[in-house]
Short mmCIF file of C-alpha atoms in Angstrom, two decimals:
data_model
loop_
_atom_site.label_atom_id
_atom_site.label_comp_id
_atom_site.label_asym_id
_atom_site.label_seq_id
_atom_site.Cartn_x
_atom_site.Cartn_y
_atom_site.Cartn_z
CA UNK Q 111 0.00 0.00 0.00
CA UNK Q 112 2.88 2.21 0.76
CA UNK Q 113 4.14 1.71 -2.65
CA UNK Q 114 0.80 2.67 -4.08
CA UNK Q 115 0.71 5.76 -1.99
CA UNK Q 116 4.04 6.87 -3.24
CA UNK Q 117 3.28 6.39 -6.88
CA UNK Q 118 2.45 9.54 -8.77
CA UNK Q 119 -0.90 10.31 -10.07
CA UNK Q 120 -2.56 8.12 -7.49
CA UNK Q 121 -6.28 7.85 -7.51
CA UNK Q 122 -6.78 8.35 -3.90
CA UNK Q 123 -10.46 7.99 -3.98
CA UNK Q 124 -10.42 4.52 -5.47
CA UNK Q 125 -7.82 3.33 -3.02
CA UNK Q 126 -9.62 4.63 -0.05
CA UNK Q 127 -12.84 3.08 -1.20
CA UNK Q 128 -11.08 -0.35 -1.33
CA UNK Q 129 -10.39 -0.06 2.35
CA UNK Q 130 -13.84 1.10 3.21
CA UNK Q 131 -13.05 4.71 3.69
CA UNK Q 132 -15.56 7.20 2.62
CA UNK Q 133 -14.26 10.20 0.88
CA UNK Q 134 -16.44 13.35 0.84
CA UNK Q 135 -15.90 16.20 -1.46
CA UNK Q 136 -15.51 19.49 0.31
CA UNK Q 137 -18.40 21.75 -0.13
CA UNK Q 138 -17.79 24.42 -2.68
CA UNK Q 139 -18.96 27.79 -1.67
CA UNK Q 140 -21.53 29.09 -4.01
CA UNK Q 141 -21.16 32.71 -4.74
CA UNK Q 142 -24.68 33.86 -4.68
CA UNK Q 143 -25.11 37.31 -5.86
CA UNK Q 144 -25.80 39.57 -3.02
CA UNK Q 145 -29.44 40.13 -2.78
CA UNK Q 146 -30.10 43.42 -4.20
CA UNK Q 147 -31.18 45.76 -1.55
CA UNK Q 148 -34.51 47.13 -2.30
CA UNK Q 149 -34.45 50.80 -2.28
CA UNK Q 150 -36.15 52.20 0.70
CA UNK Q 151 -39.55 53.32 -0.33
CA UNK Q 152 -39.51 56.95 -0.98
CA UNK Q 153 -41.95 58.65 1.28
CA UNK Q 154 -43.85 61.23 -0.49
CA UNK Q 155 -44.10 64.33 1.61
CA UNK Q 156 -47.59 65.04 2.67
CA UNK Q 157 -48.92 67.72 0.40
CA UNK Q 158 -48.58 71.00 2.14
CA UNK Q 159 -51.52 73.33 1.63
CA UNK Q 160 -50.57 76.30 -0.40
CA UNK Q 161 -50.00 79.13 2.02
CA UNK Q 162 -52.99 81.36 2.00
CA UNK Q 163 -51.88 84.90 1.60
CA UNK Q 164 -53.97 87.22 3.64
CA UNK Q 165 -54.85 90.28 1.65
CA UNK Q 166 -53.15 93.36 2.91
CA UNK Q 167 -55.60 95.14 5.18
CA UNK Q 168 -57.22 97.92 3.29
CA UNK Q 169 -56.34 101.15 4.94
CA UNK Q 170 -59.40 103.19 5.40
CA UNK Q 171 -58.83 106.81 4.52
CA UNK Q 172 -58.60 108.93 7.56
CA UNK Q 173 -61.92 110.66 8.00
CA UNK Q 174 -61.73 114.17 6.78
CA UNK Q 175 -63.09 116.71 9.19
CA UNK Q 176 -66.32 118.20 8.03
CA UNK Q 177 -65.61 121.54 6.37
CA UNK Q 178 -66.23 124.24 8.81
CA UNK Q 179 -68.73 126.67 7.52
CA UNK Q 180 -67.41 130.13 7.74
CA UNK Q 181 -69.98 132.65 8.80
CA UNK Q 182 -71.05 135.07 6.13
CA UNK Q 183 -69.21 138.37 6.55
CA UNK Q 184 -71.26 141.00 8.24
CA UNK Q 185 -72.21 143.71 5.85
CA UNK Q 186 -71.40 147.18 6.91
CA UNK Q 187 -74.15 149.74 6.76
CA UNK Q 188 -74.55 151.11 3.29
CA UNK Q 189 -72.39 154.21 2.85
CA UNK Q 190 -73.95 157.41 1.68
CA UNK Q 191 -73.14 156.44 -1.90
CA UNK Q 192 -75.65 153.59 -2.10
CA UNK Q 193 -79.34 154.06 -2.96
CA UNK Q 194 -82.02 153.17 -0.49
CA UNK Q 195 -83.67 149.77 -1.07
CA UNK Q 196 -86.98 149.77 -2.87
CA UNK Q 197 -89.76 148.24 -0.73
CA UNK Q 198 -91.86 145.64 -2.56
CA UNK Q 199 -95.12 147.34 -3.60
CA UNK Q 200 -97.24 144.27 -2.76
CA UNK Q 201 -95.87 143.90 0.78
CA UNK Q 202 -98.01 145.52 3.42
CA UNK Q 203 -96.51 146.11 6.85
CA UNK Q 204 -97.78 143.71 9.51
CA UNK Q 205 -100.10 145.36 12.01
CA UNK Q 206 -98.21 146.33 15.13
CA UNK Q 207 -99.40 144.89 18.42
CA UNK Q 208 -97.44 147.29 20.61
CA UNK Q 209 -99.41 150.05 22.29
CA UNK Q 210 -99.00 153.51 20.87
CA UNK Q 211 -96.10 155.40 22.45
CA UNK Q 212 -97.05 157.86 25.14
CA UNK Q 213 -94.96 160.59 23.53
CA UNK Q 214 -96.95 162.65 21.11
CA UNK Q 215 -95.45 163.14 17.65
CA UNK Q 216 -94.38 166.62 16.72
CA UNK Q 217 -97.21 168.50 15.05
CA UNK Q 218 -97.03 168.72 11.28
CA UNK Q 219 -95.72 172.11 10.30
CA UNK Q 220 -96.92 174.00 7.30
CA UNK Q 221 -94.52 173.84 4.37
CA UNK Q 222 -91.95 176.59 4.50
CA UNK Q 223 -91.90 179.05 1.66
CA UNK Q 224 -90.74 177.28 -1.49
CA UNK Q 225 -91.00 173.84 0.16
CA UNK Q 226 -93.10 171.04 -1.37
CA UNK Q 227 -95.74 169.57 0.94
CA UNK Q 228 -94.11 166.12 0.60
CA UNK Q 229 -90.73 167.58 1.55
CA UNK Q 230 -92.20 169.04 4.73
CA UNK Q 231 -93.84 165.70 5.58
CA UNK Q 232 -90.52 163.89 5.20
CA UNK Q 233 -88.95 166.33 7.66
CA UNK Q 234 -91.80 165.80 10.13
CA UNK Q 235 -91.64 161.98 9.87
CA UNK Q 236 -87.87 162.07 10.25
CA UNK Q 237 -88.17 164.13 13.43
CA UNK Q 238 -90.81 161.70 14.73
CA UNK Q 239 -88.27 158.87 14.44
CA UNK Q 240 -85.64 160.95 16.21
CA UNK Q 241 -88.11 161.80 18.97
CA UNK Q 242 -88.79 158.06 19.51
CA UNK Q 243 -85.05 157.56 19.92
CA UNK Q 244 -84.78 160.42 22.41
CA UNK Q 245 -82.93 162.71 19.99
CA UNK Q 246 -83.41 166.39 19.28
CA UNK Q 247 -85.44 167.38 16.24
CA UNK Q 248 -83.59 168.56 13.14
CA UNK Q 249 -84.10 172.14 12.02
CA UNK Q 250 -85.03 172.94 8.45
CA UNK Q 251 -82.27 174.59 6.44
CA UNK Q 252 -83.89 176.16 3.38
CA UNK Q 253 -80.57 176.49 1.56
CA UNK Q 254 -79.84 172.81 2.19
CA UNK Q 255 -83.31 171.87 0.90
CA UNK Q 256 -82.62 173.82 -2.28
CA UNK Q 257 -79.40 171.81 -2.78
CA UNK Q 258 -81.25 168.53 -2.07
CA UNK Q 259 -83.92 169.40 -4.63
CA UNK Q 260 -81.26 170.18 -7.25
CA UNK Q 261 -79.74 166.77 -6.57
CA UNK Q 262 -83.09 165.03 -7.22
CA UNK Q 263 -83.60 167.08 -10.39
CA UNK Q 264 -80.07 166.20 -11.56
CA UNK Q 265 -80.73 162.46 -11.09
CA UNK Q 266 -83.88 162.79 -13.21
CA UNK Q 267 -82.22 164.89 -15.93
CA UNK Q 268 -79.03 162.78 -16.18
CA UNK Q 269 -80.88 159.47 -15.69
CA UNK Q 270 -78.74 158.12 -12.84
CA UNK Q 271 -79.30 157.04 -9.27
CA UNK Q 272 -76.22 157.55 -7.15
CA UNK Q 273 -74.77 159.67 -4.40
CA UNK Q 274 -72.08 160.80 -6.83
CA UNK Q 275 -73.42 163.24 -9.40
CA UNK Q 276 -71.82 163.50 -12.85
CA UNK Q 277 -72.59 167.21 -12.57
CA UNK Q 278 -71.74 168.12 -8.98
CA UNK Q 279 -69.61 165.24 -7.70
CA UNK Q 280 -70.09 163.93 -4.16
CA UNK Q 281 -72.83 165.34 -1.89
CA UNK Q 282 -70.14 167.12 0.12
CA UNK Q 283 -68.63 168.73 -2.97
CA UNK Q 284 -72.11 169.80 -4.04
CA UNK Q 285 -72.88 171.41 -0.67
CA UNK Q 286 -69.67 173.40 -0.85
CA UNK Q 287 -70.41 174.51 -4.41
CA UNK Q 288 -73.69 176.02 -3.21
CA UNK Q 289 -72.14 177.68 -0.17
CA UNK Q 290 -73.37 175.30 2.53
CA UNK Q 291 -70.89 175.11 5.39
CA UNK Q 292 -70.86 172.21 7.85
CA UNK Q 293 -68.71 170.30 10.31
CA UNK Q 294 -70.17 166.91 9.34
CA UNK Q 295 -72.71 165.87 6.72
CA UNK Q 296 -74.65 162.95 5.25
CA UNK Q 297 -77.12 162.13 2.49
CA UNK Q 298 -79.99 159.68 1.88
CA UNK Q 299 -81.56 159.12 -1.54
CA UNK Q 300 -84.48 156.99 -2.70
CA UNK Q 301 -86.54 156.41 -5.82
CA UNK Q 302 -90.00 155.02 -6.54
CA UNK Q 303 -91.74 155.53 -3.20
CA UNK Q 304 -94.95 157.47 -3.78
CA UNK Q 305 -95.51 158.97 -0.34
CA UNK Q 306 -93.37 160.47 2.43
CA UNK Q 307 -94.43 157.64 4.77
CA UNK Q 308 -93.20 155.01 2.29
CA UNK Q 309 -89.83 156.63 1.76
CA UNK Q 310 -89.12 157.26 5.46
CA UNK Q 311 -90.12 153.66 6.25
CA UNK Q 312 -87.73 152.38 3.57
CA UNK Q 313 -84.88 154.48 4.95
CA UNK Q 314 -85.54 153.34 8.52
CA UNK Q 315 -85.36 149.69 7.42
CA UNK Q 316 -81.88 150.21 5.94
CA UNK Q 317 -79.05 150.32 8.53
CA UNK Q 318 -76.98 152.95 6.71
CA UNK Q 319 -79.88 155.31 6.04
CA UNK Q 320 -81.32 154.79 9.51
CA UNK Q 321 -77.94 155.77 10.97
CA UNK Q 322 -78.12 159.10 9.14
CA UNK Q 323 -81.66 159.81 10.36
CA UNK Q 324 -80.74 158.95 13.98
CA UNK Q 325 -77.31 160.57 14.01
CA UNK Q 326 -77.20 162.54 17.26
CA UNK Q 327 -74.61 164.97 15.86
CA UNK Q 328 -76.72 166.35 13.00
CA UNK Q 329 -78.57 169.59 13.68
CA UNK Q 330 -80.14 170.58 10.32
CA UNK Q 331 -81.91 168.87 7.43
CA UNK Q 332 -82.86 169.63 3.83
CA UNK Q 333 -85.20 167.55 1.65
CA UNK Q 334 -85.67 167.63 -2.13
CA UNK Q 335 -88.46 165.77 -3.99
CA UNK Q 336 -89.17 165.43 -7.72
CA UNK Q 337 -92.62 164.06 -8.49
CA UNK Q 338 -91.69 162.75 -11.94
CA UNK Q 339 -90.07 159.45 -11.06
CA UNK Q 340 -90.61 159.99 -7.31
CA UNK Q 341 -86.99 160.85 -6.57
CA UNK Q 342 -86.12 161.79 -2.98
CA UNK Q 343 -83.02 163.35 -1.44
CA UNK Q 344 -82.31 163.98 2.25
CA UNK Q 345 -79.27 166.01 3.30
CA UNK Q 346 -78.04 166.31 6.88
CA UNK Q 347 -75.45 168.64 8.37
CA UNK Q 348 -73.98 169.58 11.69
CA UNK Q 349 -73.36 173.30 11.87
#
């Protein structure tokens, strides 16, 4: 047997089998391909809700303060260069409920020489208003009445109605032209009133004309009336 073992190219398996030895082949490792790792399941991200954009808060316009109403400017009494207002012919004065004043009106004087009856009545009514206000009566100045009458005639002839005459200028210039001297003076004019009562009432309802009638400084008066057109002029002076 030893000789057999030493021979080359010995078939060891057949020899061992003769002696009852079992020869097992060594297991051959099998190279199995590595199991492919399954990719981890991709987790889909939960859908995020689209961000809701809040609209920018609308800015309310700041409330504007209500426009303050400016009071209408107070009108100054009409200067002596504005005509007296014409009372509406259809308007009758409301009946007065006040008792008659205890003071008696000054008696109506007869018209002075060269004075129209309406001119005298205007003087009397004017002095009645002054008496109610506790003022002294105005004295008639015949020269001043002549100037006032010329002023009314000039307004008729030149077809104007204004304190400023295109012929004589202002009332004060006109007085000086006719030689009337004074320390202070004023003038009222009116047109359209048919009676002395109407014209004096219209003047008393106008602040500027009323101020002339009730001026405590005046001492003398002149009145000129032209029937054609019913044009009236009152002139006042302080001597």
